[in-house]
CSV table of C-alpha atoms and ligand atoms in Angstrom, one decimal:
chain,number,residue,atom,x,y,z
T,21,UNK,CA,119.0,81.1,106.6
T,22,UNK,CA,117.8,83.7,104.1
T,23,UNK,CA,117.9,87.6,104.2
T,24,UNK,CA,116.8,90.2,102.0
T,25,UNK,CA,120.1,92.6,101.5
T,26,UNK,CA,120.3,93.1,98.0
T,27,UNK,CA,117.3,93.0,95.7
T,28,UNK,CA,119.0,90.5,93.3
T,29,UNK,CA,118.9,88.0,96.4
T,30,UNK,CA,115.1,87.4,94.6
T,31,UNK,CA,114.3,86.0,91.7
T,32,UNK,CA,111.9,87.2,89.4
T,33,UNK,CA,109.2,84.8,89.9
T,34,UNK,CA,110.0,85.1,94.0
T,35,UNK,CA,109.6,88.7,93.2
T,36,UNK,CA,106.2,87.7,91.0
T,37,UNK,CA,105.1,86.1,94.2
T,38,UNK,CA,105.7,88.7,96.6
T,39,UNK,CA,103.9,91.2,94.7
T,40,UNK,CA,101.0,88.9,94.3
T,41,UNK,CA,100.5,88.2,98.1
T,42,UNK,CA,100.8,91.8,98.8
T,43,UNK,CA,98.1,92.8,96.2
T,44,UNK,CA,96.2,90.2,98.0
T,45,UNK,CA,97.1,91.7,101.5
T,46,UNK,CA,95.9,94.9,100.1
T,47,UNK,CA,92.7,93.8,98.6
T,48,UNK,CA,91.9,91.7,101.9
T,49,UNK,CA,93.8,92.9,104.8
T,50,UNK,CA,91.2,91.6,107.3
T,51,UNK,CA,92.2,87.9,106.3
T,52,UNK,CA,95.8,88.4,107.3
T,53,UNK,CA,95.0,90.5,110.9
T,54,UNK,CA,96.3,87.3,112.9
T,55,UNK,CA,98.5,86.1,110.6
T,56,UNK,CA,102.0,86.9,112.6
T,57,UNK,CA,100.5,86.3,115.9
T,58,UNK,CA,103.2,85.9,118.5
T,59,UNK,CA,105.8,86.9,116.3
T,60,UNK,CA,108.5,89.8,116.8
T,61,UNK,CA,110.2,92.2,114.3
T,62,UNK,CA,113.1,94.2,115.8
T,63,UNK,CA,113.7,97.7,113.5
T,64,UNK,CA,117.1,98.7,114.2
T,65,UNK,CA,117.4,102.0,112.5
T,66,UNK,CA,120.7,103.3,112.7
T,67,UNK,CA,120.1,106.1,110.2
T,68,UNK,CA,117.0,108.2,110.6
T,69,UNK,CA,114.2,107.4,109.2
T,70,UNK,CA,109.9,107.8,109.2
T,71,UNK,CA,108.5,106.5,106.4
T,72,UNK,CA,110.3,102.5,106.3
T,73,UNK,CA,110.8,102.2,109.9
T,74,UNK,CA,107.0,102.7,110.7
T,75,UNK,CA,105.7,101.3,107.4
T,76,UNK,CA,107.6,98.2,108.6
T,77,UNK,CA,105.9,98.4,112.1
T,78,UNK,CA,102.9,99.0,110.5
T,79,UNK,CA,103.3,95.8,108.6
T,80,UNK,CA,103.9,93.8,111.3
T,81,UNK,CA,100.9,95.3,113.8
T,82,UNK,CA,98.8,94.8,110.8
T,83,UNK,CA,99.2,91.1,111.1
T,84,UNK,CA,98.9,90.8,114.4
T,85,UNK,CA,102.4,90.7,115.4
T,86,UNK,CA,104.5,92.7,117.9
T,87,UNK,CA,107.8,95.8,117.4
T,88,UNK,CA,110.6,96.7,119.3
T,89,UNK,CA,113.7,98.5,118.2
T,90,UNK,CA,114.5,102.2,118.1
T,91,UNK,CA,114.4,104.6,116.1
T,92,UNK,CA,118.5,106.4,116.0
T,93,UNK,CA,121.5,104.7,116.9
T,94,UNK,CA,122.2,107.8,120.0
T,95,UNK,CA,119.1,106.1,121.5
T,96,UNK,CA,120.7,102.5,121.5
T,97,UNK,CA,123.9,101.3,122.9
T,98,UNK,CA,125.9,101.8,119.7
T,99,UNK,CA,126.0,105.7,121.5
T,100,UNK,CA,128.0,103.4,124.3
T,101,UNK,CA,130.7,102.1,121.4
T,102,UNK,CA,129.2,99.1,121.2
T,103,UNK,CA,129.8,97.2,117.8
T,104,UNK,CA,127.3,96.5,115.5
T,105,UNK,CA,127.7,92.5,115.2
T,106,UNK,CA,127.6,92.5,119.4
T,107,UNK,CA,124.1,94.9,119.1
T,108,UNK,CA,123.2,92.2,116.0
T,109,UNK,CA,124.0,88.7,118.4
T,110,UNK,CA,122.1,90.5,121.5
T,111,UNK,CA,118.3,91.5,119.5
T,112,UNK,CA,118.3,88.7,117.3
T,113,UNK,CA,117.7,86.8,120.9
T,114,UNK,CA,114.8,88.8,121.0
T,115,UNK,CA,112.9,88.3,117.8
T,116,UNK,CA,111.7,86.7,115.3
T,117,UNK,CA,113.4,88.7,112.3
T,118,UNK,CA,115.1,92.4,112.1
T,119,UNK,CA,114.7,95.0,109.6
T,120,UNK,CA,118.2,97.2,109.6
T,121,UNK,CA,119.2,100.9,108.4
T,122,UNK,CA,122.8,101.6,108.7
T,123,UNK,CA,124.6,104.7,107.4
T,124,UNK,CA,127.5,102.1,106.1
T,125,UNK,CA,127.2,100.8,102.4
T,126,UNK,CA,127.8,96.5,103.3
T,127,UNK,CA,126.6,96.9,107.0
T,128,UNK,CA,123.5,94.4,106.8
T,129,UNK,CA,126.1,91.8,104.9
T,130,UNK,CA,128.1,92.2,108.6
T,131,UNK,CA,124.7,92.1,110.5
T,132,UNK,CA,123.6,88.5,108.8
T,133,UNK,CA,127.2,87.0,109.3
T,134,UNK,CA,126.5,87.2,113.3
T,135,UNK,CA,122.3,86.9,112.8
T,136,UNK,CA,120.0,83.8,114.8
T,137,UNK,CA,117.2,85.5,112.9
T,138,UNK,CA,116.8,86.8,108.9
T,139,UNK,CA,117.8,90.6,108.2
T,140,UNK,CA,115.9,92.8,105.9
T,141,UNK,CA,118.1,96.0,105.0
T,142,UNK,CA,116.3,98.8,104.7
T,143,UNK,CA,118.8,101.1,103.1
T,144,UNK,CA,122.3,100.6,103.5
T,145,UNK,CA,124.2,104.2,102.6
T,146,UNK,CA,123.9,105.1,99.1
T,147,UNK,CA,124.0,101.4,97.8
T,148,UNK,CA,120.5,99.6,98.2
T,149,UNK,CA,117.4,99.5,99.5
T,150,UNK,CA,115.4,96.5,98.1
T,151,UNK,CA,112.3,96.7,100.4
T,152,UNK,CA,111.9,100.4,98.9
T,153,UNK,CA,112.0,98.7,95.1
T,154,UNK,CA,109.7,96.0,96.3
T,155,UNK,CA,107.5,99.2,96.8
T,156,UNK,CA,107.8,100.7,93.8
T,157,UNK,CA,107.4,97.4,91.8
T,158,UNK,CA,104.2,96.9,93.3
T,159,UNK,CA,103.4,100.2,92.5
T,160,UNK,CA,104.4,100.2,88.7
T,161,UNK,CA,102.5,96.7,88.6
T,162,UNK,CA,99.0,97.8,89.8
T,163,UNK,CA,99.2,101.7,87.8
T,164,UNK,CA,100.7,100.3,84.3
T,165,UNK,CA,99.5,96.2,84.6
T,166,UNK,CA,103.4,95.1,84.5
T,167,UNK,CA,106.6,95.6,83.3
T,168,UNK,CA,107.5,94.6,79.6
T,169,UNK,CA,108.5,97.7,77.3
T,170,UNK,CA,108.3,100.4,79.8
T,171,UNK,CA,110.3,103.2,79.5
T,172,UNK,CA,111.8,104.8,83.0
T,173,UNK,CA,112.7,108.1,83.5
T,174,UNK,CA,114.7,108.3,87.1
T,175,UNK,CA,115.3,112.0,87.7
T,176,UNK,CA,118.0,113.9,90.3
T,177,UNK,CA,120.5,112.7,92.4
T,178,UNK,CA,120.9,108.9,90.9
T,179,UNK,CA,124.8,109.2,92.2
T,180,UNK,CA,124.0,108.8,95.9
T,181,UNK,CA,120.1,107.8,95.7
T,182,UNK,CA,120.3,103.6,96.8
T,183,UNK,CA,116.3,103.9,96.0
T,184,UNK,CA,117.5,104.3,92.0
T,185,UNK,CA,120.6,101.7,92.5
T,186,UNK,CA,117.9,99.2,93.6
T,187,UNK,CA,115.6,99.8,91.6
T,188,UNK,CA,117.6,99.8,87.8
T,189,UNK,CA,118.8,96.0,89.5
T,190,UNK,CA,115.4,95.1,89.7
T,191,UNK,CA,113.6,96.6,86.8
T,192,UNK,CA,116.6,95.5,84.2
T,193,UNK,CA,115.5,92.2,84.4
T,194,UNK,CA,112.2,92.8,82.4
T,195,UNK,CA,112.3,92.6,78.6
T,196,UNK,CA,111.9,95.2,76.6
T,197,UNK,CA,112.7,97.6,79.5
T,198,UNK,CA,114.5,101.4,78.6
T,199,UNK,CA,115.8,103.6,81.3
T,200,UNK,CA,116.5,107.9,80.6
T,201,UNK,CA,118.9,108.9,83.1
T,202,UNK,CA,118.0,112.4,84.0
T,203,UNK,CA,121.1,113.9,86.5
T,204,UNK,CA,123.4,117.0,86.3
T,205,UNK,CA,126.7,115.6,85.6
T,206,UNK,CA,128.2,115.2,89.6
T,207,UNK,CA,125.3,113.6,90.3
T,208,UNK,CA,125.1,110.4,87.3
T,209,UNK,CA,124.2,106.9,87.7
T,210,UNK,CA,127.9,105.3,89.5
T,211,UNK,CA,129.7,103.4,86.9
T,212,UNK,CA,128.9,100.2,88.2
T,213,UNK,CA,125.6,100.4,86.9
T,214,UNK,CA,126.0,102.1,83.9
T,215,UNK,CA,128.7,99.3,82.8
T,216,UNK,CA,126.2,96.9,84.3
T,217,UNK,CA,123.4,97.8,81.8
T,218,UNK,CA,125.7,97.8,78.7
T,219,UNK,CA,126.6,94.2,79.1
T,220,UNK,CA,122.8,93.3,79.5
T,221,UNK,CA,123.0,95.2,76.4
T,222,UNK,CA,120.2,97.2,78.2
T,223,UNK,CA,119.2,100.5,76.5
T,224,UNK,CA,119.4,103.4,78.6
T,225,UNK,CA,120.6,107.4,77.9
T,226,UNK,CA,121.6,110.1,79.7
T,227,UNK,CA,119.9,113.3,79.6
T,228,UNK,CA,120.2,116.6,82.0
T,229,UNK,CA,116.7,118.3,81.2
T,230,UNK,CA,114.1,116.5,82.1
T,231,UNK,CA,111.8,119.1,79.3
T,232,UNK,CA,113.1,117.0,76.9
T,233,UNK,CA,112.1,113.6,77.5
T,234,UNK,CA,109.1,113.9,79.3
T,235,UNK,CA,107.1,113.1,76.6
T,236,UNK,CA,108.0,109.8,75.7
T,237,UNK,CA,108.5,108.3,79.2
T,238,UNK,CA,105.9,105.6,81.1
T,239,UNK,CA,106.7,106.4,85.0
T,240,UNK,CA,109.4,109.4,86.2
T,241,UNK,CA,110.6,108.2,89.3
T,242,UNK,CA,112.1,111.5,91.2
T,243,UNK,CA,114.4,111.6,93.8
T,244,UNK,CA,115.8,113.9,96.7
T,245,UNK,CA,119.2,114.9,96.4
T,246,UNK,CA,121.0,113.3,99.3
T,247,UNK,CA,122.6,116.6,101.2
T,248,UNK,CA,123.7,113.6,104.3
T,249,UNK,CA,126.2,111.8,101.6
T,250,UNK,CA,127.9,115.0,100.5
T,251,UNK,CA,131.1,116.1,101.3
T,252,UNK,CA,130.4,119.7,101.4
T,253,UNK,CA,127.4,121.8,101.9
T,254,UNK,CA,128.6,123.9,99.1
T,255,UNK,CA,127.7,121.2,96.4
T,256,UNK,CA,124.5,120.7,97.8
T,257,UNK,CA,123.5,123.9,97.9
T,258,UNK,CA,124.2,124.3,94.8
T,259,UNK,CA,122.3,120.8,92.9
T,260,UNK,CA,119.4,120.7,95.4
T,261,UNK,CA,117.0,122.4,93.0
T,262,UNK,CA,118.2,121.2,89.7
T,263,UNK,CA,115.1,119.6,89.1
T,264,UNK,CA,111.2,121.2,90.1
T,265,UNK,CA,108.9,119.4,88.8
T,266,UNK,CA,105.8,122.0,88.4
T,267,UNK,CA,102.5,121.4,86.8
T,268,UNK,CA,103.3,123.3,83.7
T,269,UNK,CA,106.4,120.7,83.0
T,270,UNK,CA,103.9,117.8,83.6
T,271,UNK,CA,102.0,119.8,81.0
T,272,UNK,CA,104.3,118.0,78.5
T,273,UNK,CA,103.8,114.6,79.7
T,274,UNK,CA,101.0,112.0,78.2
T,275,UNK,CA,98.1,111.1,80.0
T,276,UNK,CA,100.3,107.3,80.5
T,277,UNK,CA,102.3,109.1,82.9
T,278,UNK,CA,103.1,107.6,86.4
T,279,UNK,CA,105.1,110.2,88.9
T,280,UNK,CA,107.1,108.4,91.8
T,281,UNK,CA,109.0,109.8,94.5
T,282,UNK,CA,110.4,107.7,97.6
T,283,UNK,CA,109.7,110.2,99.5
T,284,UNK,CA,110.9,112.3,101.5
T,285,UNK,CA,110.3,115.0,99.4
T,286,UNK,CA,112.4,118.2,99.7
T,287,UNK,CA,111.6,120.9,96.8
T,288,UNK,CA,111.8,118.5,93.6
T,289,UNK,CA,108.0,118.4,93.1
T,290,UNK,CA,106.1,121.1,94.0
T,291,UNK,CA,102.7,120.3,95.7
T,292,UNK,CA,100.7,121.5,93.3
T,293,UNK,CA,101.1,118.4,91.1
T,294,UNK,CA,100.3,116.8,94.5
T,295,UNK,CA,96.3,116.4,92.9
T,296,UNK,CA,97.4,115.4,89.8
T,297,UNK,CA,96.2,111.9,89.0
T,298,UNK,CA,99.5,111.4,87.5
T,299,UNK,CA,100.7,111.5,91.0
T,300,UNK,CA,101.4,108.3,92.6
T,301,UNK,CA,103.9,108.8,95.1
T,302,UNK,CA,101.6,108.5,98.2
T,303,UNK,CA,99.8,105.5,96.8
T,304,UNK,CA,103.7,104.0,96.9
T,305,UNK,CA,103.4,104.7,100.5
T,306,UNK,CA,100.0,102.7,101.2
T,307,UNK,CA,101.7,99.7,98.7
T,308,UNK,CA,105.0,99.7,100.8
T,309,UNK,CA,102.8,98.8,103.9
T,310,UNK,CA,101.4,96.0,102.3
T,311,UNK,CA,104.2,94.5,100.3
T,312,UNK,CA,106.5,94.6,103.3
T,313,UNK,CA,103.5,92.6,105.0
T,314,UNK,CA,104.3,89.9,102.0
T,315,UNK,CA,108.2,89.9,102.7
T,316,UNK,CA,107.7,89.5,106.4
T,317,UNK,CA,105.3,86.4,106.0
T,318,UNK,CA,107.5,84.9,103.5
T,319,UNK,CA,110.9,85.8,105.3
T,320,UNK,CA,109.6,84.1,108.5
T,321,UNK,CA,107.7,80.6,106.6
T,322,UNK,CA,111.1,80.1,105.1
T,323,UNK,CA,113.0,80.1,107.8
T,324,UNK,CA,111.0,77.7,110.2
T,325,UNK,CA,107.8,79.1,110.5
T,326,UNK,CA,104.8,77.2,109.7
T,327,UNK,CA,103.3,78.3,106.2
T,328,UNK,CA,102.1,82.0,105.1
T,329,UNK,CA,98.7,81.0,106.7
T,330,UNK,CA,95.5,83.4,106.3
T,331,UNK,CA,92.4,82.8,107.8
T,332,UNK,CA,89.4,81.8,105.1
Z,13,NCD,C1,114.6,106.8,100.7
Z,13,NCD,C2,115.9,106.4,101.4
Z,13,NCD,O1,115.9,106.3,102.6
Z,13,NCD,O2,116.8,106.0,100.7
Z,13,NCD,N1,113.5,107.0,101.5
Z,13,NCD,C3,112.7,105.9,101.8
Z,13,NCD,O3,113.2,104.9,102.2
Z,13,NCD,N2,111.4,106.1,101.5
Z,13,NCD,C4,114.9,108.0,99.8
Z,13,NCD,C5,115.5,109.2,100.5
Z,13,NCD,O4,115.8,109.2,101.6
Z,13,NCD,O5,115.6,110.2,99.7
């Protein structure tokens, strides 16, 4: 059986794929409303959430399929001291596939060991969250028309931010691709990565004003800085507003410019560039539905299902 935990489980043309059904899905949604029929996701959310847990219900409803799960682990019987492979072996009786959010970094590798049904993780600590960078692919395919040559800016706290972890594993496998690092020093790209991207001989540099480099960069990805992975509210208090990005910074920027935030956002962008049509981050939102309709469909045709149909 397959699951999604890490974003390198895809390939590039799996990846290709996916992207191309959910631009479909997107175009045509009424052709997919049936699709799922009579099939189940279970979100188990053990970390809170709003934006992935109900895009991925959304997903699912929007192909005719049915939810259950719930929505923080003191609502589940985790609060009880149950363990999470027992919680794992008990819902995947009761669905079709699971999408999971666990506070521990390996947690969804745990869940698929004890699994009748494939897992999706959707965000696992501050290591990865493929389904996000499935968004944000989408996103950077349909605003710049691919990949090839772009130059990424990824802005704030890229120690702790799984969204940026994923998404440098993703994107480093398109030629010609350059990544600016922009981060105060605490909070830089782990070494893993950066060690990672100098054996793929992949350019990348590391910056801490983001004034600088605005200029020359194709999409600046921003990110919150994650106060729930800090030791002590000292160090976040003191990082959290490293990086505004206000209208008159964007001034700098070329017209090329695409601006992407996960979301939530805290102070990073103020909402004043919100109108700008640089701004793409709530277009990522409306893509995330849709490409996670694409996983779902795949996910369940390759593991017994009968094939991705849609009605024409
Ligand atoms: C991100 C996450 O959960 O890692 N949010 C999301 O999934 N859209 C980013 C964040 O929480 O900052």
């Amino acid at each position: 059986m397959r699951h999604l935990i890490d974003i390198s489980d895809l390939s590039v043309a799996e990846i290709d794929r996916l992207l191309d059904l959910g631009e479909d899905m997107l175009r045509r949604p009424e052709d997919y409303r049936r699709s799922q029929q009579g099939r189940i996701l279970a979100t188990l959310f053990f970390e809170p959430s709003t934006r992935t847990r109900l895009s991925f219900e959304s997903a699912m409803l929007s192909m005719g399929g049915s939810v259950l799960g719930f929505p923080s682990p003191d609502s589940s019987s985790t609060a009880k001291g149950e363990s999470l492979q027992d919680t794992i072996r008990t819902v995947s009786c009761y669905c079709d596939i699971i999408a999971m959010r666990h506070p521990k970094e390996g947690a969804p590798i745990a869940a698929a060991m004890k699994s009748e049904v494939p897992i999706i993780n959707a965000g696992d600590g501050g290591h990865n969250h493929p389904t996000q960078t499935l968004t944000d692919l989408m996103t950077i395919r349909l605003e710049k028309g691919g990949f090839e040559g772009l130059t990424l800016g990824l802005c704030g706290d890229l120690k702790f931010g799984r969204t940026v972890h994923s998404l440098v594993t993703a994107m480093s496998r398109y030629p010609g691709v350059r990544f600016v690092l922009i981060a105060p020093p605490e909070l830089r790209l782990p070494g893993y990565l950066t060690a990672f991207l100098r054996e793929k001989g992949i350019p990348y540099e590391e910056v801490e004003h983001m004034e600088d480099v605005l200029p020359r960069l194709d999409i600046l990805y921003m990110t919150r800085v994650q106060r729930e992975r800090f030791f002590n509210e000292a160090d976040y208090v003191r990082l959290k507003d490293t990086y505004v990005l206000t209208p008159d910074k964007l001034a700098l920027a070329g017209e090329g410019l695409r601006v992407m935030h996960p979301l939530p956002r805290v102070n990073e962008i103020s909402p004043k560039v919100d109108d700008d049509p640089r701004a793409v981050y709530f277009k990522q939102v409306r893509n995330g539905r849709y490409v996670r309709m694409a996983l779902i469909t795949r996910m369940l045709a390759e593991n017994g299902g009968e094939e991705a149909g849609h009605e024409h």
